[in-house]
Amino acid sequence: MRGVKSSTAPLASAFLASRPVQWCGSSLRGLALASVVANIGIIVTGAAVRLTKSGLGCPTWPRCTDESYVSTPEMGINGAIEFGNRLLTFVLVAIAVACFLGALARRRRSLVKLSVAVALGIPGQGVIGGITVLTNLNPWVVGLHFILSVALIAGAFALWRRVDEGDGDPVLLVPAPLRQLARVTTAASLAVIAAGVVVTGSGPHSGDQGAKRNNLDPQQVAQIHADLVFLLIGLTVALWFALRAVNAPAAALRAAAVLFWVEMGQGVIGFVQYFTHLPVLLVAAHMLGSGLVWVATLSVLWSLRSRPAVAAEPAPAVTPAQAAVDPVPTA
């Protein structure tokens, strides 16, 4: 085993020193941000599939038809839209691989773990997407597809922010009650997103004319969703005032303010789309807004602490007695 390790070590070192890997390392922050953007983008493209009734444009999985992996001209625009959305998975994979190589080049275990977590979530998305098609767009499976996107956004966001941080113990910037309030706000944000998924499953935009709905009353679940939105906005306002009262860092105040305004914009879109009977463009904008609200929520959490670099351990002091005993190396 020692011989194997010694023979592979130079290969690993040469690989990490190669120009593509070094480029990924120097570009890791931008690659991680691209992962955040791409995972939000796939929410929007998934909405486009649903809103254009293209959910079963490719009626099977992993093939697009029983005979072909790609859409055919006979399948029309719906097949092209669904197949195009499937192709975006390869974009996510390419970005995830680049992030993993960049994390290896940085030689930081924390970054490697985060990049692996994001990368492993992508095939999971593909499998859930396949189950979605094979179950004829079951609304609960479609919702799970969306929730996994939310988790992937969180992982990609963490990777993006950790690139510029150290691996030391977190330094807490605000008192414990405010950190707890921020966690409650995050939980409310997740609850709003989850309720939105349920509302979507009860509405008219199923992705295909024959797709099932979750058989819940759209007005009732929309009211629950709206109530949670009001709760989230109230918590955000309370958090901003509390941060200001304790003279929290400017970044924390700014993050809370951004979250509030993103929530307000998302709320306006939500109410307008509801009272205008869910026009597809507003529904797509609302889907984009959900991703932006989640990123803004994560930004608040990240603004409440910092992580310094790990301090180098000081060299052990040499006593006069040791100096007298230890041999002095000769040139």
mmCIF file of C-alpha atoms in Angstrom:
data_model
loop_
_atom_site.group_PDB
_atom_site.id
_atom_site.type_symbol
_atom_site.label_atom_id
_atom_site.label_comp_id
_atom_site.label_asym_id
_atom_site.label_seq_id
_atom_site.Cartn_x
_atom_site.Cartn_y
_atom_site.Cartn_z
ATOM 1 C CA MET A 1 0.000 0.000 0.000
ATOM 2 C CA ARG A 2 2.864 2.362 0.741
ATOM 3 C CA GLY A 3 4.223 1.767 -2.744
ATOM 4 C CA VAL A 4 0.862 2.584 -4.294
ATOM 5 C CA LYS A 5 0.570 5.797 -2.280
ATOM 6 C CA SER A 6 4.072 6.891 -3.115
ATOM 7 C CA SER A 7 3.501 6.253 -6.821
ATOM 8 C CA THR A 8 0.162 8.090 -6.968
ATOM 9 C CA ALA A 9 1.253 11.085 -4.884
ATOM 10 C CA PRO A 10 3.319 12.659 -7.704
ATOM 11 C CA LEU A 11 0.409 12.150 -10.117
ATOM 12 C CA ALA A 12 -2.004 13.828 -7.706
ATOM 13 C CA SER A 13 0.407 16.711 -7.157
ATOM 14 C CA ALA A 14 0.885 17.133 -10.900
ATOM 15 C CA PHE A 15 -2.870 17.081 -11.432
ATOM 16 C CA LEU A 16 -3.483 19.740 -8.784
ATOM 17 C CA ALA A 17 -0.702 21.844 -10.266
ATOM 18 C CA SER A 18 -2.128 21.635 -13.789
ATOM 19 C CA ARG A 19 -3.296 24.853 -15.407
ATOM 20 C CA PRO A 20 -7.041 23.959 -15.626
ATOM 21 C CA VAL A 21 -7.203 22.976 -11.962
ATOM 22 C CA GLN A 22 -5.274 26.060 -10.897
ATOM 23 C CA TRP A 23 -7.643 28.212 -12.953
ATOM 24 C CA CYS A 24 -10.605 26.620 -11.160
ATOM 25 C CA GLY A 25 -8.909 27.379 -7.861
ATOM 26 C CA SER A 26 -8.312 31.030 -8.650
ATOM 27 C CA SER A 27 -11.857 31.359 -10.088
ATOM 28 C CA LEU A 28 -13.616 29.393 -7.349
ATOM 29 C CA ARG A 29 -15.571 32.342 -5.970
ATOM 30 C CA GLY A 30 -16.964 33.174 -9.402
ATOM 31 C CA LEU A 31 -17.689 29.504 -10.099
ATOM 32 C CA ALA A 32 -19.573 29.172 -6.811
ATOM 33 C CA LEU A 33 -21.607 32.276 -7.635
ATOM 34 C CA ALA A 34 -22.336 30.772 -11.055
ATOM 35 C CA SER A 35 -23.627 27.689 -9.246
ATOM 36 C CA VAL A 36 -25.982 29.850 -7.171
ATOM 37 C CA VAL A 37 -27.252 31.622 -10.298
ATOM 38 C CA ALA A 38 -27.621 28.379 -12.261
ATOM 39 C CA ASN A 39 -29.606 26.684 -9.505
ATOM 40 C CA ILE A 40 -31.941 29.679 -9.315
ATOM 41 C CA GLY A 41 -32.127 29.655 -13.101
ATOM 42 C CA ILE A 42 -33.226 26.041 -13.244
ATOM 43 C CA ILE A 43 -36.163 26.977 -11.008
ATOM 44 C CA VAL A 44 -37.211 29.498 -13.643
ATOM 45 C CA THR A 45 -36.718 27.095 -16.553
ATOM 46 C CA GLY A 46 -38.645 24.445 -14.641
ATOM 47 C CA ALA A 47 -41.445 26.970 -14.256
ATOM 48 C CA ALA A 48 -41.295 27.611 -18.006
ATOM 49 C CA VAL A 49 -41.766 23.874 -18.608
ATOM 50 C CA ARG A 50 -44.813 23.844 -16.376
ATOM 51 C CA LEU A 51 -46.315 27.099 -17.630
ATOM 52 C CA THR A 52 -46.057 26.077 -21.301
ATOM 53 C CA LYS A 53 -47.687 22.693 -20.590
ATOM 54 C CA SER A 54 -44.440 20.966 -21.567
ATOM 55 C CA GLY A 55 -44.082 18.830 -18.459
ATOM 56 C CA LEU A 56 -44.659 15.674 -20.482
ATOM 57 C CA GLY A 57 -43.070 17.039 -23.648
ATOM 58 C CA CYS A 58 -40.683 14.134 -23.195
ATOM 59 C CA PRO A 59 -43.142 11.488 -21.988
ATOM 60 C CA THR A 60 -40.570 9.121 -20.474
ATOM 61 C CA TRP A 61 -37.222 9.140 -18.673
ATOM 62 C CA PRO A 62 -34.220 8.919 -19.000
ATOM 63 C CA ARG A 63 -34.989 8.806 -22.714
ATOM 64 C CA CYS A 64 -37.124 11.495 -24.285
ATOM 65 C CA THR A 65 -39.077 8.806 -26.158
ATOM 66 C CA ASP A 66 -38.849 5.041 -26.081
ATOM 67 C CA GLU A 67 -36.507 5.180 -29.084
ATOM 68 C CA SER A 68 -34.629 8.465 -28.624
ATOM 69 C CA TYR A 69 -32.736 10.337 -25.914
ATOM 70 C CA VAL A 70 -33.487 13.650 -27.647
ATOM 71 C CA SER A 71 -36.725 15.288 -28.678
ATOM 72 C CA THR A 72 -37.944 14.726 -32.223
ATOM 73 C CA PRO A 73 -39.584 17.184 -34.640
ATOM 74 C CA GLU A 74 -42.867 15.335 -34.230
ATOM 75 C CA MET A 75 -42.907 16.277 -30.534
ATOM 76 C CA GLY A 76 -43.126 19.966 -31.396
ATOM 77 C CA ILE A 77 -42.242 22.900 -29.168
ATOM 78 C CA ASN A 78 -43.276 21.125 -25.950
ATOM 79 C CA GLY A 79 -40.749 18.359 -26.517
ATOM 80 C CA ALA A 80 -38.040 20.909 -27.296
ATOM 81 C CA ILE A 81 -38.771 22.890 -24.112
ATOM 82 C CA GLU A 82 -38.744 19.841 -21.860
ATOM 83 C CA PHE A 83 -35.593 18.431 -23.475
ATOM 84 C CA GLY A 84 -33.902 21.829 -23.210
ATOM 85 C CA ASN A 85 -34.620 21.903 -19.492
ATOM 86 C CA ARG A 86 -33.073 18.448 -19.144
ATOM 87 C CA LEU A 87 -29.940 19.653 -20.928
ATOM 88 C CA LEU A 88 -29.453 22.344 -18.284
ATOM 89 C CA THR A 89 -28.577 19.564 -15.858
ATOM 90 C CA PHE A 90 -25.299 19.149 -17.737
ATOM 91 C CA VAL A 91 -24.551 22.846 -17.211
ATOM 92 C CA LEU A 92 -25.033 22.356 -13.475
ATOM 93 C CA VAL A 93 -22.798 19.286 -13.570
ATOM 94 C CA ALA A 94 -20.036 21.177 -15.405
ATOM 95 C CA ILE A 95 -20.136 24.019 -12.876
ATOM 96 C CA ALA A 96 -20.183 21.569 -9.953
ATOM 97 C CA VAL A 97 -17.145 19.686 -11.294
ATOM 98 C CA ALA A 98 -15.283 22.965 -11.776
ATOM 99 C CA CYS A 99 -16.140 23.982 -8.197
ATOM 100 C CA PHE A 100 -14.870 20.638 -6.904
ATOM 101 C CA LEU A 101 -11.581 21.016 -8.781
ATOM 102 C CA GLY A 102 -11.284 24.580 -7.503
ATOM 103 C CA ALA A 103 -11.835 23.401 -3.925
ATOM 104 C CA LEU A 104 -9.140 20.751 -4.383
ATOM 105 C CA ALA A 105 -6.760 23.389 -5.733
ATOM 106 C CA ARG A 106 -7.414 25.537 -2.650
ATOM 107 C CA ARG A 107 -6.562 22.508 -0.471
ATOM 108 C CA ARG A 108 -9.327 23.326 2.017
ATOM 109 C CA ARG A 109 -11.379 20.445 3.325
ATOM 110 C CA SER A 110 -14.362 22.682 4.158
ATOM 111 C CA LEU A 111 -14.639 23.822 0.545
ATOM 112 C CA VAL A 112 -14.212 20.297 -0.794
ATOM 113 C CA LYS A 113 -17.054 19.019 1.418
ATOM 114 C CA LEU A 114 -19.401 21.775 0.286
ATOM 115 C CA SER A 115 -18.561 21.274 -3.388
ATOM 116 C CA VAL A 116 -19.172 17.523 -3.072
ATOM 117 C CA ALA A 117 -22.527 18.102 -1.338
ATOM 118 C CA VAL A 118 -23.692 20.369 -4.175
ATOM 119 C CA ALA A 119 -22.412 17.969 -6.822
ATOM 120 C CA LEU A 120 -24.227 14.997 -5.258
ATOM 121 C CA GLY A 121 -27.495 16.922 -5.209
ATOM 122 C CA ILE A 122 -27.529 17.342 -8.987
ATOM 123 C CA PRO A 123 -28.011 13.654 -9.899
ATOM 124 C CA GLY A 124 -30.619 13.573 -7.154
ATOM 125 C CA GLN A 125 -32.436 16.324 -9.037
ATOM 126 C CA GLY A 126 -32.248 14.247 -12.196
ATOM 127 C CA VAL A 127 -33.729 11.193 -10.467
ATOM 128 C CA ILE A 128 -36.572 13.197 -8.908
ATOM 129 C CA GLY A 129 -37.192 14.812 -12.290
ATOM 130 C CA GLY A 130 -37.461 11.363 -13.810
ATOM 131 C CA ILE A 131 -39.907 10.249 -11.121
ATOM 132 C CA THR A 132 -41.905 13.411 -11.821
ATOM 133 C CA VAL A 133 -42.315 12.391 -15.455
ATOM 134 C CA LEU A 134 -42.985 8.717 -14.679
ATOM 135 C CA THR A 135 -45.722 9.693 -12.192
ATOM 136 C CA ASN A 136 -47.381 12.001 -14.741
ATOM 137 C CA LEU A 137 -46.365 15.196 -12.903
ATOM 138 C CA ASN A 138 -47.569 14.228 -9.458
ATOM 139 C CA PRO A 139 -47.731 17.642 -7.708
ATOM 140 C CA TRP A 140 -46.068 16.374 -4.528
ATOM 141 C CA VAL A 141 -43.109 14.993 -6.484
ATOM 142 C CA VAL A 142 -42.906 18.255 -8.445
ATOM 143 C CA GLY A 143 -42.801 20.060 -5.108
ATOM 144 C CA LEU A 144 -39.974 17.821 -3.876
ATOM 145 C CA HIS A 145 -38.095 18.714 -7.059
ATOM 146 C CA PHE A 146 -38.385 22.382 -6.122
ATOM 147 C CA ILE A 147 -37.400 21.854 -2.466
ATOM 148 C CA LEU A 148 -34.200 20.081 -3.528
ATOM 149 C CA SER A 149 -33.388 23.128 -5.665
ATOM 150 C CA VAL A 150 -33.742 25.250 -2.525
ATOM 151 C CA ALA A 151 -31.282 22.959 -0.725
ATOM 152 C CA LEU A 152 -28.824 23.145 -3.630
ATOM 153 C CA ILE A 153 -29.027 26.942 -3.618
ATOM 154 C CA ALA A 154 -28.167 26.898 0.095
ATOM 155 C CA GLY A 155 -25.165 24.656 -0.521
ATOM 156 C CA ALA A 156 -23.902 26.715 -3.445
ATOM 157 C CA PHE A 157 -24.395 29.924 -1.458
ATOM 158 C CA ALA A 158 -22.432 28.498 1.471
ATOM 159 C CA LEU A 159 -19.602 27.540 -0.868
ATOM 160 C CA TRP A 160 -19.589 31.030 -2.397
ATOM 161 C CA ARG A 161 -19.378 32.745 0.985
ATOM 162 C CA ARG A 162 -16.879 30.301 2.502
ATOM 163 C CA VAL A 163 -14.317 30.947 -0.247
ATOM 164 C CA ASP A 164 -13.508 34.351 1.266
ATOM 165 C CA GLU A 165 -13.633 33.111 4.846
ATOM 166 C CA GLY A 166 -11.090 31.274 6.919
ATOM 167 C CA ASP A 167 -11.498 27.933 8.658
ATOM 168 C CA GLY A 168 -11.221 29.267 12.195
ATOM 169 C CA ASP A 169 -14.005 29.133 14.760
ATOM 170 C CA PRO A 170 -16.946 31.434 13.945
ATOM 171 C CA VAL A 171 -16.822 34.881 15.530
ATOM 172 C CA LEU A 172 -20.337 35.892 16.571
ATOM 173 C CA LEU A 173 -21.127 39.529 15.755
ATOM 174 C CA VAL A 174 -24.511 39.940 17.477
ATOM 175 C CA PRO A 175 -26.037 38.722 20.767
ATOM 176 C CA ALA A 176 -27.564 35.257 20.983
ATOM 177 C CA PRO A 177 -31.242 36.401 21.002
ATOM 178 C CA LEU A 178 -30.738 38.117 17.626
ATOM 179 C CA ARG A 179 -29.146 35.030 16.163
ATOM 180 C CA GLN A 180 -32.154 33.049 17.374
ATOM 181 C CA LEU A 181 -34.495 35.598 15.789
ATOM 182 C CA ALA A 182 -32.584 35.220 12.517
ATOM 183 C CA ARG A 183 -33.038 31.439 12.691
ATOM 184 C CA VAL A 184 -36.780 31.850 13.261
ATOM 185 C CA THR A 185 -36.890 34.209 10.274
ATOM 186 C CA THR A 186 -35.099 31.600 8.173
ATOM 187 C CA ALA A 187 -37.597 28.954 9.260
ATOM 188 C CA ALA A 188 -40.439 31.289 8.294
ATOM 189 C CA SER A 189 -38.829 31.850 4.904
ATOM 190 C CA LEU A 190 -38.680 28.087 4.340
ATOM 191 C CA ALA A 191 -42.306 27.772 5.449
ATOM 192 C CA VAL A 192 -43.348 30.430 2.932
ATOM 193 C CA ILE A 193 -41.532 28.570 0.159
ATOM 194 C CA ALA A 194 -43.059 25.224 1.168
ATOM 195 C CA ALA A 195 -46.543 26.735 1.305
ATOM 196 C CA GLY A 196 -45.971 28.245 -2.127
ATOM 197 C CA VAL A 197 -45.189 24.772 -3.433
ATOM 198 C CA VAL A 198 -48.516 23.517 -2.075
ATOM 199 C CA VAL A 199 -50.345 26.475 -3.634
ATOM 200 C CA THR A 200 -48.733 25.666 -6.978
ATOM 201 C CA GLY A 201 -49.874 22.059 -6.678
ATOM 202 C CA SER A 202 -53.485 23.196 -6.278
ATOM 203 C CA GLY A 203 -53.469 25.741 -9.116
ATOM 204 C CA PRO A 204 -54.175 25.531 -12.825
ATOM 205 C CA HIS A 205 -50.590 25.425 -14.144
ATOM 206 C CA SER A 206 -49.993 21.697 -13.838
ATOM 207 C CA GLY A 207 -47.497 21.258 -16.676
ATOM 208 C CA ASP A 208 -49.825 19.107 -18.764
ATOM 209 C CA GLN A 209 -53.521 19.110 -19.519
ATOM 210 C CA GLY A 210 -54.064 15.709 -17.908
ATOM 211 C CA ALA A 211 -51.799 16.115 -14.877
ATOM 212 C CA LYS A 212 -53.266 15.602 -11.415
ATOM 213 C CA ARG A 213 -53.662 18.330 -8.798
ATOM 214 C CA ASN A 214 -53.318 17.905 -5.032
ATOM 215 C CA ASN A 215 -57.091 18.385 -4.529
ATOM 216 C CA LEU A 216 -56.635 21.134 -1.919
ATOM 217 C CA ASP A 217 -58.731 24.288 -2.000
ATOM 218 C CA PRO A 218 -56.626 26.875 -3.865
ATOM 219 C CA GLN A 219 -58.124 29.798 -1.934
ATOM 220 C CA GLN A 220 -57.490 28.228 1.454
ATOM 221 C CA VAL A 221 -53.879 27.249 0.781
ATOM 222 C CA ALA A 222 -53.246 30.648 -0.835
ATOM 223 C CA GLN A 223 -54.544 32.303 2.347
ATOM 224 C CA ILE A 224 -52.182 30.198 4.493
ATOM 225 C CA HIS A 225 -49.346 31.154 2.178
ATOM 226 C CA ALA A 226 -50.241 34.846 2.471
ATOM 227 C CA ASP A 227 -50.435 34.612 6.277
ATOM 228 C CA LEU A 228 -46.936 33.123 6.373
ATOM 229 C CA VAL A 229 -45.697 35.912 4.113
ATOM 230 C CA PHE A 230 -47.016 38.523 6.567
ATOM 231 C CA LEU A 231 -45.311 36.638 9.399
ATOM 232 C CA LEU A 232 -42.027 36.602 7.489
ATOM 233 C CA ILE A 233 -42.201 40.329 6.748
ATOM 234 C CA GLY A 234 -42.985 41.072 10.397
ATOM 235 C CA LEU A 235 -40.034 38.993 11.587
ATOM 236 C CA THR A 236 -37.748 40.699 9.098
ATOM 237 C CA VAL A 237 -38.790 44.159 10.255
ATOM 238 C CA ALA A 238 -38.305 43.122 13.890
ATOM 239 C CA LEU A 239 -34.871 41.731 13.063
ATOM 240 C CA TRP A 240 -33.794 44.963 11.349
ATOM 241 C CA PHE A 241 -34.859 47.111 14.304
ATOM 242 C CA ALA A 242 -33.193 44.719 16.756
ATOM 243 C CA LEU A 243 -29.944 44.781 14.784
ATOM 244 C CA ARG A 244 -30.026 48.555 14.725
ATOM 245 C CA ALA A 245 -30.672 48.705 18.480
ATOM 246 C CA VAL A 246 -27.496 46.739 19.257
ATOM 247 C CA ASN A 247 -25.341 48.618 16.725
ATOM 248 C CA ALA A 248 -24.852 45.487 14.631
ATOM 249 C CA PRO A 249 -22.341 45.629 11.775
ATOM 250 C CA ALA A 250 -23.443 47.592 8.717
ATOM 251 C CA ALA A 251 -23.396 44.425 6.604
ATOM 252 C CA ALA A 252 -25.999 42.814 8.868
ATOM 253 C CA LEU A 253 -28.295 45.844 8.725
ATOM 254 C CA ARG A 254 -27.900 46.018 4.970
ATOM 255 C CA ALA A 255 -28.675 42.300 4.553
ATOM 256 C CA ALA A 256 -31.853 42.600 6.635
ATOM 257 C CA ALA A 257 -32.949 45.659 4.634
ATOM 258 C CA VAL A 258 -32.340 43.855 1.336
ATOM 259 C CA LEU A 259 -34.359 40.889 2.560
ATOM 260 C CA PHE A 260 -37.274 43.180 3.454
ATOM 261 C CA TRP A 261 -37.357 44.860 0.053
ATOM 262 C CA VAL A 262 -37.043 41.557 -1.809
ATOM 263 C CA GLU A 263 -39.948 40.229 0.257
ATOM 264 C CA MET A 264 -42.017 43.307 -0.581
ATOM 265 C CA GLY A 265 -41.342 42.933 -4.294
ATOM 266 C CA GLN A 266 -42.187 39.238 -4.144
ATOM 267 C CA GLY A 267 -45.356 40.007 -2.195
ATOM 268 C CA VAL A 268 -46.530 42.550 -4.759
ATOM 269 C CA ILE A 269 -45.992 40.049 -7.576
ATOM 270 C CA GLY A 270 -47.821 37.380 -5.590
ATOM 271 C CA PHE A 271 -50.891 39.504 -4.919
ATOM 272 C CA VAL A 272 -51.064 40.839 -8.481
ATOM 273 C CA GLN A 273 -50.783 37.363 -9.992
ATOM 274 C CA TYR A 274 -53.509 36.070 -7.661
ATOM 275 C CA PHE A 275 -55.992 38.806 -8.518
ATOM 276 C CA THR A 276 -55.206 38.647 -12.251
ATOM 277 C CA HIS A 277 -55.815 34.877 -12.381
ATOM 278 C CA LEU A 278 -52.180 33.717 -12.571
ATOM 279 C CA PRO A 279 -50.807 35.027 -15.896
ATOM 280 C CA VAL A 280 -47.801 32.942 -16.881
ATOM 281 C CA LEU A 281 -45.250 35.785 -16.945
ATOM 282 C CA LEU A 282 -46.107 36.862 -13.403
ATOM 283 C CA VAL A 283 -46.018 33.257 -12.191
ATOM 284 C CA ALA A 284 -42.542 32.871 -13.700
ATOM 285 C CA ALA A 285 -41.435 36.122 -12.033
ATOM 286 C CA HIS A 286 -42.812 34.835 -8.720
ATOM 287 C CA MET A 287 -40.770 31.644 -9.091
ATOM 288 C CA LEU A 288 -37.647 33.715 -9.656
ATOM 289 C CA GLY A 289 -38.584 35.813 -6.631
ATOM 290 C CA SER A 290 -38.752 32.743 -4.419
ATOM 291 C CA GLY A 291 -35.126 31.984 -5.213
ATOM 292 C CA LEU A 292 -34.130 35.584 -4.528
ATOM 293 C CA VAL A 293 -35.970 35.632 -1.186
ATOM 294 C CA TRP A 294 -34.131 32.479 -0.147
ATOM 295 C CA VAL A 295 -30.724 33.896 -1.109
ATOM 296 C CA ALA A 296 -31.502 37.142 0.739
ATOM 297 C CA THR A 297 -32.475 35.104 3.810
ATOM 298 C CA LEU A 298 -29.186 33.210 3.690
ATOM 299 C CA SER A 299 -27.320 36.506 3.376
ATOM 300 C CA VAL A 300 -28.806 37.660 6.678
ATOM 301 C CA LEU A 301 -27.619 34.521 8.443
ATOM 302 C CA TRP A 302 -24.122 34.868 7.007
ATOM 303 C CA SER A 303 -23.877 38.507 8.059
ATOM 304 C CA LEU A 304 -24.201 37.669 11.746
ATOM 305 C CA ARG A 305 -20.826 35.960 12.096
ATOM 306 C CA SER A 306 -17.401 35.839 10.547
ATOM 307 C CA ARG A 307 -14.752 33.136 10.282
ATOM 308 C CA PRO A 308 -11.099 34.116 10.539
ATOM 309 C CA ALA A 309 -8.244 32.095 9.157
ATOM 310 C CA VAL A 310 -6.874 29.360 11.382
ATOM 311 C CA ALA A 311 -4.042 30.822 13.434
ATOM 312 C CA ALA A 312 -0.709 29.132 12.926
ATOM 313 C CA GLU A 313 0.493 27.257 15.967
ATOM 314 C CA PRO A 314 3.500 28.972 17.557
ATOM 315 C CA ALA A 315 6.770 27.086 17.476
ATOM 316 C CA PRO A 316 7.626 25.475 20.823
ATOM 317 C CA ALA A 317 10.017 27.509 22.906
ATOM 318 C CA VAL A 318 13.478 26.045 23.412
ATOM 319 C CA THR A 319 14.782 26.284 26.963
ATOM 320 C CA PRO A 320 18.464 26.949 27.693
ATOM 321 C CA ALA A 321 18.774 23.430 29.097
ATOM 322 C CA GLN A 322 17.430 21.910 25.846
ATOM 323 C CA ALA A 323 19.742 24.103 23.792
ATOM 324 C CA ALA A 324 22.697 22.854 25.772
ATOM 325 C CA VAL A 325 21.734 19.187 25.356
ATOM 326 C CA ASP A 326 20.475 19.152 21.772
ATOM 327 C CA PRO A 327 23.209 18.794 19.172
ATOM 328 C CA VAL A 328 23.863 21.784 16.944
ATOM 329 C CA PRO A 329 23.544 20.816 13.252
ATOM 330 C CA THR A 330 26.678 21.422 11.261
ATOM 331 C CA ALA A 331 26.749 22.821 7.773
#
